[in-house]
Short mmCIF file of C-alpha atoms and ligand atoms in Angstrom, two decimals:
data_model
loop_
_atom_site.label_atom_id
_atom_site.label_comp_id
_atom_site.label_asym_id
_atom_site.label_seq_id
_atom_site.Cartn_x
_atom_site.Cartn_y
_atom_site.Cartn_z
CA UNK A 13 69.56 -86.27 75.08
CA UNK A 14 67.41 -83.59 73.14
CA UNK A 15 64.38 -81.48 73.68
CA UNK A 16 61.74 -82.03 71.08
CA UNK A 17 59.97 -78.80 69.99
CA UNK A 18 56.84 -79.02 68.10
CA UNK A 19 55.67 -76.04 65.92
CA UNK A 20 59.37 -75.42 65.80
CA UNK A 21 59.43 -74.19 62.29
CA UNK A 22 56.77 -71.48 63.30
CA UNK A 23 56.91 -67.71 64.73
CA UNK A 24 57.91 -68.87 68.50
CA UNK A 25 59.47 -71.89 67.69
CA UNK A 26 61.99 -71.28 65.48
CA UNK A 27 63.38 -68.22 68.15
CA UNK A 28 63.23 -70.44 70.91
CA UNK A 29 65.23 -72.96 68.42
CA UNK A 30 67.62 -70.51 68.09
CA UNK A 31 68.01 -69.88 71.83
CA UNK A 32 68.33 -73.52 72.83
CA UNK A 33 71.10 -74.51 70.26
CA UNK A 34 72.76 -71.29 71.18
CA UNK A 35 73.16 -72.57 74.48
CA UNK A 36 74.26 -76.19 73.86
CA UNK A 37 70.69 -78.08 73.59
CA UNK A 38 70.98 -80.73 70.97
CA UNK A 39 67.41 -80.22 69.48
CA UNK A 40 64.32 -82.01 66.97
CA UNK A 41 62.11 -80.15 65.21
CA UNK A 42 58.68 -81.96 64.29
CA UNK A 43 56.86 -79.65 61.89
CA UNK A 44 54.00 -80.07 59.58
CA UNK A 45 54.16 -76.44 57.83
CA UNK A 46 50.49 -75.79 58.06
CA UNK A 47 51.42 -72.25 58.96
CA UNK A 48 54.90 -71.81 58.55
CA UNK A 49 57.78 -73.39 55.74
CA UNK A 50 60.76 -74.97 55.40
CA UNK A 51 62.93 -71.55 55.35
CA UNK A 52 62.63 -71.10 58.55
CA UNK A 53 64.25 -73.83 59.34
CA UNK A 54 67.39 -72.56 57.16
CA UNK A 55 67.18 -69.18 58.94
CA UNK A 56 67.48 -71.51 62.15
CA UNK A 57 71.15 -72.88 60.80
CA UNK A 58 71.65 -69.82 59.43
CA UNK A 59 71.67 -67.82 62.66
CA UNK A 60 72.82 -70.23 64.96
CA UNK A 61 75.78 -72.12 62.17
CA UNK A 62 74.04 -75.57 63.70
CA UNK A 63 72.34 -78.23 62.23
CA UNK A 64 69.45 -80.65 63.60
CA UNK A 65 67.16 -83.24 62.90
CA UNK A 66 63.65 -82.29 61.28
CA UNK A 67 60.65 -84.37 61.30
CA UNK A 68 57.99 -83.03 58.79
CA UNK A 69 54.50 -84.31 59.56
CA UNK A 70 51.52 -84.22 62.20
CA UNK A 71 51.85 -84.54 65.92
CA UNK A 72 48.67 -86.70 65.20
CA UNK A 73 50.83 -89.33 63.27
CA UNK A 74 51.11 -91.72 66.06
CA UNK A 75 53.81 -94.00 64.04
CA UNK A 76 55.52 -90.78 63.40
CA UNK A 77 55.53 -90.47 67.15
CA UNK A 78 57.26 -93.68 67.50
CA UNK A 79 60.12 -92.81 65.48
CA UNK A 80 60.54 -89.69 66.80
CA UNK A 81 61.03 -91.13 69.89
CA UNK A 82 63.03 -94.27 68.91
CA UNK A 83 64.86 -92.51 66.43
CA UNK A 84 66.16 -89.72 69.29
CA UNK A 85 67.19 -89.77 73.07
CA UNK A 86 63.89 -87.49 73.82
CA UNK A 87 64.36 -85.61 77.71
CA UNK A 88 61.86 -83.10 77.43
CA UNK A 89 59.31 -81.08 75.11
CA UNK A 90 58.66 -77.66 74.29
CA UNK A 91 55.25 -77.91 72.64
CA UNK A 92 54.56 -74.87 70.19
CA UNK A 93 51.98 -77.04 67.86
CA UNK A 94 48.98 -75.92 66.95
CA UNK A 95 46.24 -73.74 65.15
CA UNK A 96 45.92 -70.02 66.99
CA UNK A 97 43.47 -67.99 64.51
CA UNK A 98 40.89 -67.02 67.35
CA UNK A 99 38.22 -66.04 64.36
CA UNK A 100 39.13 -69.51 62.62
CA UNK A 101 38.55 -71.30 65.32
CA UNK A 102 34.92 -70.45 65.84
CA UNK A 103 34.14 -71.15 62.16
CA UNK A 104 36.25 -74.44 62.84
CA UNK A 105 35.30 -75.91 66.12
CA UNK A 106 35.94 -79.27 65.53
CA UNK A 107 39.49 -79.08 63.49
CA UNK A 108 40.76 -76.56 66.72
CA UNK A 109 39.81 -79.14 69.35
CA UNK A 110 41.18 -82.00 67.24
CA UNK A 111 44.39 -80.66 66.30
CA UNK A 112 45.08 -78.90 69.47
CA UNK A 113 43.78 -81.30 72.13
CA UNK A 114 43.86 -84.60 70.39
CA UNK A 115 47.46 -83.73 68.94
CA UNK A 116 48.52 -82.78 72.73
CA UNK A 117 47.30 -86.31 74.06
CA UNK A 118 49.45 -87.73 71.38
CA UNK A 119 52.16 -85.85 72.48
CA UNK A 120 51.75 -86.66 76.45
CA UNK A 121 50.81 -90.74 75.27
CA UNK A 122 53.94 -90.94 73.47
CA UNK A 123 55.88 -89.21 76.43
CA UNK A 124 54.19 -91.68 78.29
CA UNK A 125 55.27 -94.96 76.21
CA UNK A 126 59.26 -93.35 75.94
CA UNK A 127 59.55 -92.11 79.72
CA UNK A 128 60.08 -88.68 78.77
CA UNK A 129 58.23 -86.04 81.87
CA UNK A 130 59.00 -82.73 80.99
CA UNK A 131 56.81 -80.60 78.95
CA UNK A 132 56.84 -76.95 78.29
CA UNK A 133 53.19 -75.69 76.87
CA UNK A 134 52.82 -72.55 74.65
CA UNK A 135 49.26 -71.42 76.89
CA UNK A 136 48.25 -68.03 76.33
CA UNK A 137 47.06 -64.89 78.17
CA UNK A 138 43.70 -65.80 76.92
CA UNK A 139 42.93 -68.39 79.57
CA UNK A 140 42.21 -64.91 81.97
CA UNK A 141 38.85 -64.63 80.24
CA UNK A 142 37.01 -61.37 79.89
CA UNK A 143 36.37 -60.56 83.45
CA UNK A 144 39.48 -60.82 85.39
CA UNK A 145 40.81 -57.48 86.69
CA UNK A 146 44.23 -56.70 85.05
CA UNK A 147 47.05 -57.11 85.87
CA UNK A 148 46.27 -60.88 85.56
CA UNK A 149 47.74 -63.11 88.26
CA UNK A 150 48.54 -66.77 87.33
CA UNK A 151 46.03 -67.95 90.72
CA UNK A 152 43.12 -66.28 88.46
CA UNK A 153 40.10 -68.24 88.14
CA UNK A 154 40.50 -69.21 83.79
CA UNK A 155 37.91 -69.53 81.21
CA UNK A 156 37.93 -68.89 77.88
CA UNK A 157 35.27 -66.55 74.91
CA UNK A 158 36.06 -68.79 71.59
CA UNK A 159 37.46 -72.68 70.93
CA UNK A 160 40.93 -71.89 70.78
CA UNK A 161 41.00 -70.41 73.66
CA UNK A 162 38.99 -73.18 75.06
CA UNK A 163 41.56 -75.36 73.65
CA UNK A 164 44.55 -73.41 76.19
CA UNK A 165 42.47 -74.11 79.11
CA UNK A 166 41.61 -77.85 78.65
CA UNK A 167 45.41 -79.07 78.11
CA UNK A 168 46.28 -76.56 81.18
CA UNK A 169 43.64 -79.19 83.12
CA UNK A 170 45.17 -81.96 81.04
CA UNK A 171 48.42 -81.33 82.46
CA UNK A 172 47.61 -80.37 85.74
CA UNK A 173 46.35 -83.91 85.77
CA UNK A 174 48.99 -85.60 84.01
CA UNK A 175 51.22 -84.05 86.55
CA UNK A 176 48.71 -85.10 89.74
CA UNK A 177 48.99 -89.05 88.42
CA UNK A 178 52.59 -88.66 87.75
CA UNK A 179 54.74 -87.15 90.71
CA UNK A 180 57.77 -87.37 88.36
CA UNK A 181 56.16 -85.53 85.87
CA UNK A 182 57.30 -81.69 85.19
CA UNK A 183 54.78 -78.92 83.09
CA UNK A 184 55.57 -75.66 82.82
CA UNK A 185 52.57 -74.15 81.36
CA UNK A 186 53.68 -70.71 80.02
CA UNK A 187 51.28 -68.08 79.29
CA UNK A 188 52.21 -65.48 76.62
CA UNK A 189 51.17 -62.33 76.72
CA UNK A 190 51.10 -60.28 73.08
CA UNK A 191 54.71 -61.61 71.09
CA UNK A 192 55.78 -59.39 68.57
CA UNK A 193 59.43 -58.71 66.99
CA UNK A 194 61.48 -60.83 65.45
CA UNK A 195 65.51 -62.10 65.34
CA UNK A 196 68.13 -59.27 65.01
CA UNK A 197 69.51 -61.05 61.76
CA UNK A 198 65.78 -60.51 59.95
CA UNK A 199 66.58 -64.07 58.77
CA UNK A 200 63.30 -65.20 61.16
CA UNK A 201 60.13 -63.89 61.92
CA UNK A 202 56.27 -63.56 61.83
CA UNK A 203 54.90 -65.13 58.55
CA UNK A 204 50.81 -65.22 58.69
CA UNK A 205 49.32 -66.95 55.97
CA UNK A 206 47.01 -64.61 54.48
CA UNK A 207 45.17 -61.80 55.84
CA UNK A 208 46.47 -60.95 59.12
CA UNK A 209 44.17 -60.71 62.24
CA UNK A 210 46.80 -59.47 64.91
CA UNK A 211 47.62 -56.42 64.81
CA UNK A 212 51.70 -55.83 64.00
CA UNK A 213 51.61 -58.25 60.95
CA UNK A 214 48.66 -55.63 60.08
CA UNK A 215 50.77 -52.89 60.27
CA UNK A 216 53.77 -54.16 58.66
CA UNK A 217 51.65 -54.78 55.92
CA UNK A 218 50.62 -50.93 55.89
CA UNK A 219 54.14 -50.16 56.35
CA UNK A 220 55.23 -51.77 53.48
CA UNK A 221 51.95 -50.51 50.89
CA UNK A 222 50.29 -53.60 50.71
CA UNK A 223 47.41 -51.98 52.77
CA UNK A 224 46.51 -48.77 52.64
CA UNK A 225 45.22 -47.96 56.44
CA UNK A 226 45.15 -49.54 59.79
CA UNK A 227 41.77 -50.00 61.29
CA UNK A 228 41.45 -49.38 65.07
CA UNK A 229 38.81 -51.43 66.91
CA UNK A 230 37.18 -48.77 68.64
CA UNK A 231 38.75 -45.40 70.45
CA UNK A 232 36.15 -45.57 73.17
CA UNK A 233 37.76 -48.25 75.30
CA UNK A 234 38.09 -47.00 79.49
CA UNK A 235 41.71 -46.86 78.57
CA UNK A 236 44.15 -43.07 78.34
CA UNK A 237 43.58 -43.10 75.00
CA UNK A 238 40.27 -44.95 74.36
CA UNK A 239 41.90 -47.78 72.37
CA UNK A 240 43.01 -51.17 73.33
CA UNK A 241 45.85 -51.73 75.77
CA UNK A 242 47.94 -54.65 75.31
CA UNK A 243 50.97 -56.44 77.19
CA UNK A 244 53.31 -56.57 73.67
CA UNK A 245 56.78 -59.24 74.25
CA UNK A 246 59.69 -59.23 72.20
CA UNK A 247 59.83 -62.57 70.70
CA UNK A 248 63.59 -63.60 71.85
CA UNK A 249 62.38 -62.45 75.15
CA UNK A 250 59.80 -65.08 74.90
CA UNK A 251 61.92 -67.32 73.80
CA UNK A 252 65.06 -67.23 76.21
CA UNK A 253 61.63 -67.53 78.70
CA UNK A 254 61.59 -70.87 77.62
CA UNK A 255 65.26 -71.64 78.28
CA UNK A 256 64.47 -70.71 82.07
CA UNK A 257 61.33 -72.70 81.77
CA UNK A 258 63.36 -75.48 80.71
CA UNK A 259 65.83 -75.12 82.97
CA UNK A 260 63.42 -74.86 86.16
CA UNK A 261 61.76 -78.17 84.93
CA UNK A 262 64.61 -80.24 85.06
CA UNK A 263 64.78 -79.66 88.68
CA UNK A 264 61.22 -78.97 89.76
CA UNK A 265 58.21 -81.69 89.35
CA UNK A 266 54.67 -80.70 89.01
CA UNK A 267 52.02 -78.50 86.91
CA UNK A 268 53.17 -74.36 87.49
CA UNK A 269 51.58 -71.36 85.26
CA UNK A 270 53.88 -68.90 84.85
CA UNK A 271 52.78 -65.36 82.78
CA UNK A 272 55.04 -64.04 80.11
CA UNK A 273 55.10 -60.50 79.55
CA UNK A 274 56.58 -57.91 80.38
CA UNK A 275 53.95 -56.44 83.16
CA UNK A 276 53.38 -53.10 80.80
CA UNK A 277 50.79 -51.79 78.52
CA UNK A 278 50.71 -50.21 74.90
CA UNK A 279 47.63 -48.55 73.42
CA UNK A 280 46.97 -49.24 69.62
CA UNK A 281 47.63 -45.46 68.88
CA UNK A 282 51.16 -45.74 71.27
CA UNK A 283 51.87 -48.87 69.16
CA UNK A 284 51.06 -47.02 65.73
CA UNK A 285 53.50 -44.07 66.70
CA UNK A 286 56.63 -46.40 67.87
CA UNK A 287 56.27 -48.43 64.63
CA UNK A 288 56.04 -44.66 62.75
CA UNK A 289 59.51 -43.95 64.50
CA UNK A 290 61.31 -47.25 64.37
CA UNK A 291 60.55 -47.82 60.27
CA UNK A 292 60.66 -44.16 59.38
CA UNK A 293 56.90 -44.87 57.92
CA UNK A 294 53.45 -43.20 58.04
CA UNK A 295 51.24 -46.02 59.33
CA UNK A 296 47.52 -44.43 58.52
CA UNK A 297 44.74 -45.50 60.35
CA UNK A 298 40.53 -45.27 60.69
CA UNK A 299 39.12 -45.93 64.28
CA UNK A 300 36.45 -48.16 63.27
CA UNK A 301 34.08 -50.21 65.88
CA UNK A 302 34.97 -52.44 68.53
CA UNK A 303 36.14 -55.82 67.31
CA UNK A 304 33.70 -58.90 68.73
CA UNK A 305 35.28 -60.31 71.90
CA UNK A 306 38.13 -58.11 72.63
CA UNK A 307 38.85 -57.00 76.08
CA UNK A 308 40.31 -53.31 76.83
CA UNK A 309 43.12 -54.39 78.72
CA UNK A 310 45.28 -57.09 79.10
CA UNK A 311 48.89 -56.74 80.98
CA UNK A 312 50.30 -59.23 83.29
CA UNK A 313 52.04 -59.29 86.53
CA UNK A 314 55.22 -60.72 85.48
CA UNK A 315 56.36 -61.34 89.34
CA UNK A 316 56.34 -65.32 89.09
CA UNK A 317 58.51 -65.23 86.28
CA UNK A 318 60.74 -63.49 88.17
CA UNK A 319 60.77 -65.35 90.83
CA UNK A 320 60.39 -69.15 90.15
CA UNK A 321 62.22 -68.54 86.40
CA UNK A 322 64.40 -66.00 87.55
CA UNK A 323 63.23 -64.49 83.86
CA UNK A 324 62.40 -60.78 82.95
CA UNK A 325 61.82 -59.22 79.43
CA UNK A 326 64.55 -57.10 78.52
CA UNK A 327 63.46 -55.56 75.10
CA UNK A 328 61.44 -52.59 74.64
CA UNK A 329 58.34 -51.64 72.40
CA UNK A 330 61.07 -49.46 70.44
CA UNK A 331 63.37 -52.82 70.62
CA UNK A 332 60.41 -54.97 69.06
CA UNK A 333 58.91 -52.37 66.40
CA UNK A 334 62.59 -51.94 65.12
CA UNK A 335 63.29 -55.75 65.05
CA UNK A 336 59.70 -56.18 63.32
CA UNK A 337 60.18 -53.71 60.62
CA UNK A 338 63.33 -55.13 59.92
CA UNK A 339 62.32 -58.54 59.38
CA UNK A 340 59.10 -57.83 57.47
CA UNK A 341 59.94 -54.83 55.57
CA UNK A 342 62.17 -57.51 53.43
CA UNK A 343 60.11 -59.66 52.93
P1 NAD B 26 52.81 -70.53 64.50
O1 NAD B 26 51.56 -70.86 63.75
O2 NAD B 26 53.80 -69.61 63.85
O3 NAD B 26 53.56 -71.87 64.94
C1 NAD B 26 52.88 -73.07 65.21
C2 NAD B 26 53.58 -74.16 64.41
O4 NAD B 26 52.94 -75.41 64.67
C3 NAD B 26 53.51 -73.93 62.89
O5 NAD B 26 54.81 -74.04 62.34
C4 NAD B 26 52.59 -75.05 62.38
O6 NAD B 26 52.95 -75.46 61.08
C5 NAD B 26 52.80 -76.12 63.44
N1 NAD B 26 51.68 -77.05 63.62
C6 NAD B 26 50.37 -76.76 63.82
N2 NAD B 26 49.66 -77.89 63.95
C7 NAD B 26 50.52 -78.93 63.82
C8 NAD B 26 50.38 -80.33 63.86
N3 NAD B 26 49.18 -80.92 64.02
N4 NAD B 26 51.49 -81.10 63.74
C9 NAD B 26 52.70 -80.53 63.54
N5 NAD B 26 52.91 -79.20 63.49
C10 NAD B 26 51.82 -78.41 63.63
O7 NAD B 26 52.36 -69.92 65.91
P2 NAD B 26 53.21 -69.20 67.04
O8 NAD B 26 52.79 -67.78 67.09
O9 NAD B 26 54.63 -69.55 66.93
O10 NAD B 26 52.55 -69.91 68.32
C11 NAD B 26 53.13 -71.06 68.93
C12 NAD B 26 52.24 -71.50 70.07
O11 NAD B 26 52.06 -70.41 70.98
C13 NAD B 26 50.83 -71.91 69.63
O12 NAD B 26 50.43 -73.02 70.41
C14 NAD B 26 49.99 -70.70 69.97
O13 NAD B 26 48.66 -71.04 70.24
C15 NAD B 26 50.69 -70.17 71.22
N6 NAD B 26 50.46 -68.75 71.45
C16 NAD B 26 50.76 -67.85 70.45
C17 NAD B 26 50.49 -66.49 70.66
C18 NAD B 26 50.76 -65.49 69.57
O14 NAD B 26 50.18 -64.40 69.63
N7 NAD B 26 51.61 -65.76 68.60
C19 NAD B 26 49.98 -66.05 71.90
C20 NAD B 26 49.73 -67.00 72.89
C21 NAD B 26 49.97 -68.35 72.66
N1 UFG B 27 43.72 -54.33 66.75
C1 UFG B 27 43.35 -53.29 65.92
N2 UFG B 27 43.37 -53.50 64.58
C2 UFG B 27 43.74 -54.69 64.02
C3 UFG B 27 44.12 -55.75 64.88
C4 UFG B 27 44.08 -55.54 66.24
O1 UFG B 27 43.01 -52.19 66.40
O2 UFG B 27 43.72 -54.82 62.78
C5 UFG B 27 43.75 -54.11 68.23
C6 UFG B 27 42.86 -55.04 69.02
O3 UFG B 27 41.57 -54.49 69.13
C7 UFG B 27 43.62 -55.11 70.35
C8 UFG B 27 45.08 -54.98 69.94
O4 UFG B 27 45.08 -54.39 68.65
O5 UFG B 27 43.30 -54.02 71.15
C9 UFG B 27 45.82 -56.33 69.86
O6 UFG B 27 45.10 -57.21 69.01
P1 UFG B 27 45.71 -58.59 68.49
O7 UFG B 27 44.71 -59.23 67.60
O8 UFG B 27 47.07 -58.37 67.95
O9 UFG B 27 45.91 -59.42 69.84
P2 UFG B 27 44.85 -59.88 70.95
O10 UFG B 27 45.30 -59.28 72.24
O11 UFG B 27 43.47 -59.64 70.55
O12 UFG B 27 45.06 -61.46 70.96
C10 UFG B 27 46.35 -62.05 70.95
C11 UFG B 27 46.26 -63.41 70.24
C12 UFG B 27 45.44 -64.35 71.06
C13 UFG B 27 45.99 -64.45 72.44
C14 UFG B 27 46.05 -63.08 73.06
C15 UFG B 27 46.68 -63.14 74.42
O13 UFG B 27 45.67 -63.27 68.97
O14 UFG B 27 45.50 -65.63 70.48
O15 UFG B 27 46.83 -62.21 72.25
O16 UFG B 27 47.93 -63.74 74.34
F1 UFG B 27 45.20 -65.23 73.16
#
């Protein structure tokens, strides 16, 4: 039997691959590299000294589907897939809610056709909204500012329903906080195609000379320092997250939200200063204005994850600037 994960050849994906072959999961990777590439995938074998099978193409591809599903035993899915540029997705309504949604009901109708009722779905922290008081707790009424984030909260219903008409059925909708880092080996990491709108792909970039300054959205935030607080996740932590996820699926039916994080916040300027220490690099920066839709905080309360995953973060913002730096500041 093996766990499909979609989007595996991308930023999450590929460390979560790397977790779940490391523990014995015989794994398939559908991919169709719209923001990620085929190295990845060697960095995957690389690390882990295992080989699996590799699908190139789009979730949408319903004949694809089929021999995905014909071709392997299929027991459950991790479901990384789709777009996740918050700014692109309000110039590009339509393409967000058609690869995201659509390309999750292909997903769940192929499930469907093959008997396969687990799914584990990459939600986000952004499904709190903009007026939740933090630290956000998964029974928090959700809504969303932009179309991706719209997109988080629709297949959260879609599941939730999937799993109502379907007692079998198993969804473990996971909701990451900020991931950063990247593999020990720097043989994996964050890749963004072009300019980079979160911020520690930013400030590698700076790091390494390719930009000259960091801009701060806005120092007059109610926050210690004025500037934006964020709930930042080493990525392995994430992805041994899913493991547990996994694992709690297999013997637990229904729709459950669980928050990943790790329950504490980082300023910008806090951020700046542990990346200065961990890559030995100036990092400047200009405060400019407030950036359209951000929030001031955003931290969660990681107690569910600790108690129905039996999951905490273990890494450190020290742990995931050093990882970072290692893996970008090669490439
Ligand atoms: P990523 O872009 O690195 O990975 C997504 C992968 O999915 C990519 O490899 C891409 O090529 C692939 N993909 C996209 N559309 C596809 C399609 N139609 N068919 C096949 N493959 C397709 O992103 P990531 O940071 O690894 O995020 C993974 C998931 O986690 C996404 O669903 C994202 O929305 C969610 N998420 C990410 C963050 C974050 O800050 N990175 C935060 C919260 C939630
Ligand atoms: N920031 C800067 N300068 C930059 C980029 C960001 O000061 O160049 C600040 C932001 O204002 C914010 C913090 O850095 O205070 C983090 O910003 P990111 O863009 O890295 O992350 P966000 O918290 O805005 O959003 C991210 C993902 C969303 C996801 C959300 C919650 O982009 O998709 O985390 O998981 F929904």
């Amino acid at each position: 039997m093996s766990v499909l994960v979609t989007g595996g050849a991308g930023f999450i994906g590929s460390h979560t691959a790397v977790v779940l072959l490391d523990h014995g999961e015989d794994i398939v990777i559908l991919d169709n590299f719209s923001n990620s590439s085929p190295d990845m995938l060697d960095g995957i074998r690389r690390i882990t000294g295992k080989d699996f099978k590799f699908y190139e193409g789009d979730m949408r591809d319903k004949a694809l589907l089929d021999r995905v599903f014909t071709e392997n035993k299929i027991e459950s899915v991790i479901h990384f897939a789709g777009l996740k540029a918050v700014g692109e997705s309000v110039e590009k309504p339509l393409e967000y809610y058609d690869n995201n949604i659509n390309g999750t009901l292909c997903i769940l109708e192929a499930m469907r056709k093959y008997g396969c009722k687990i799914m584990i779905f990459s939600s986000s922290a952004t499904v709190y909204g903009n007026d939740n008081p933090v630290p956000f707790v998964e029974g928090m009424k959700t809504s969303a500012t932009n179309p991706y984030g719209w997109t988080k909260v629709f297949i959260e219903h879609i599941l939730e329903g999937v799993c109502e008409s379907d007692k079998e059925f198993s969804a473990v909708l996971l909701r990451y906080f900020n991931p950063i880092g990247a593999h020990k080996s720097g043989l994996i990491g964050e890749k963004p195609n072009g300019i980079p709108n979160n911020i520690m792909p930013y400030i590698m970039k700076v790091a390494a000379g390719e930009y000259d300054h960091l801009n701060v959205f806005g120092d007059d935030y109610d926050t210690p320092d004025g500037t934006g607080v964020r709930d930042y996740i080493h990525v392995v932590d994430l992805a041994n997250g899913h493991l547990s996820a996994l694992e709690y699926a297999r013997k637990n039916k229904g729709a459950e939200a669980v928050n990943l994080g790790t329950g504490k916040g980082t300023s910008v300027l806090e951020l700046v200063a542990a990346v200065e220490k961990a890559s030995d690099r100036k990092i400047p920066y200009v405060i400019t204005a407030r950036r359209p839709g951000d929030i001031a905080e955003c931290y969660a309360d990681v107690s569910k994850a600790k108690r129905v995953l039996n999951w905490q973060a273990q890494y450190d913002v020290d742990d995931m600037c050093a990882d970072n730096a290692r893996w970008a500041l090669k490439q």
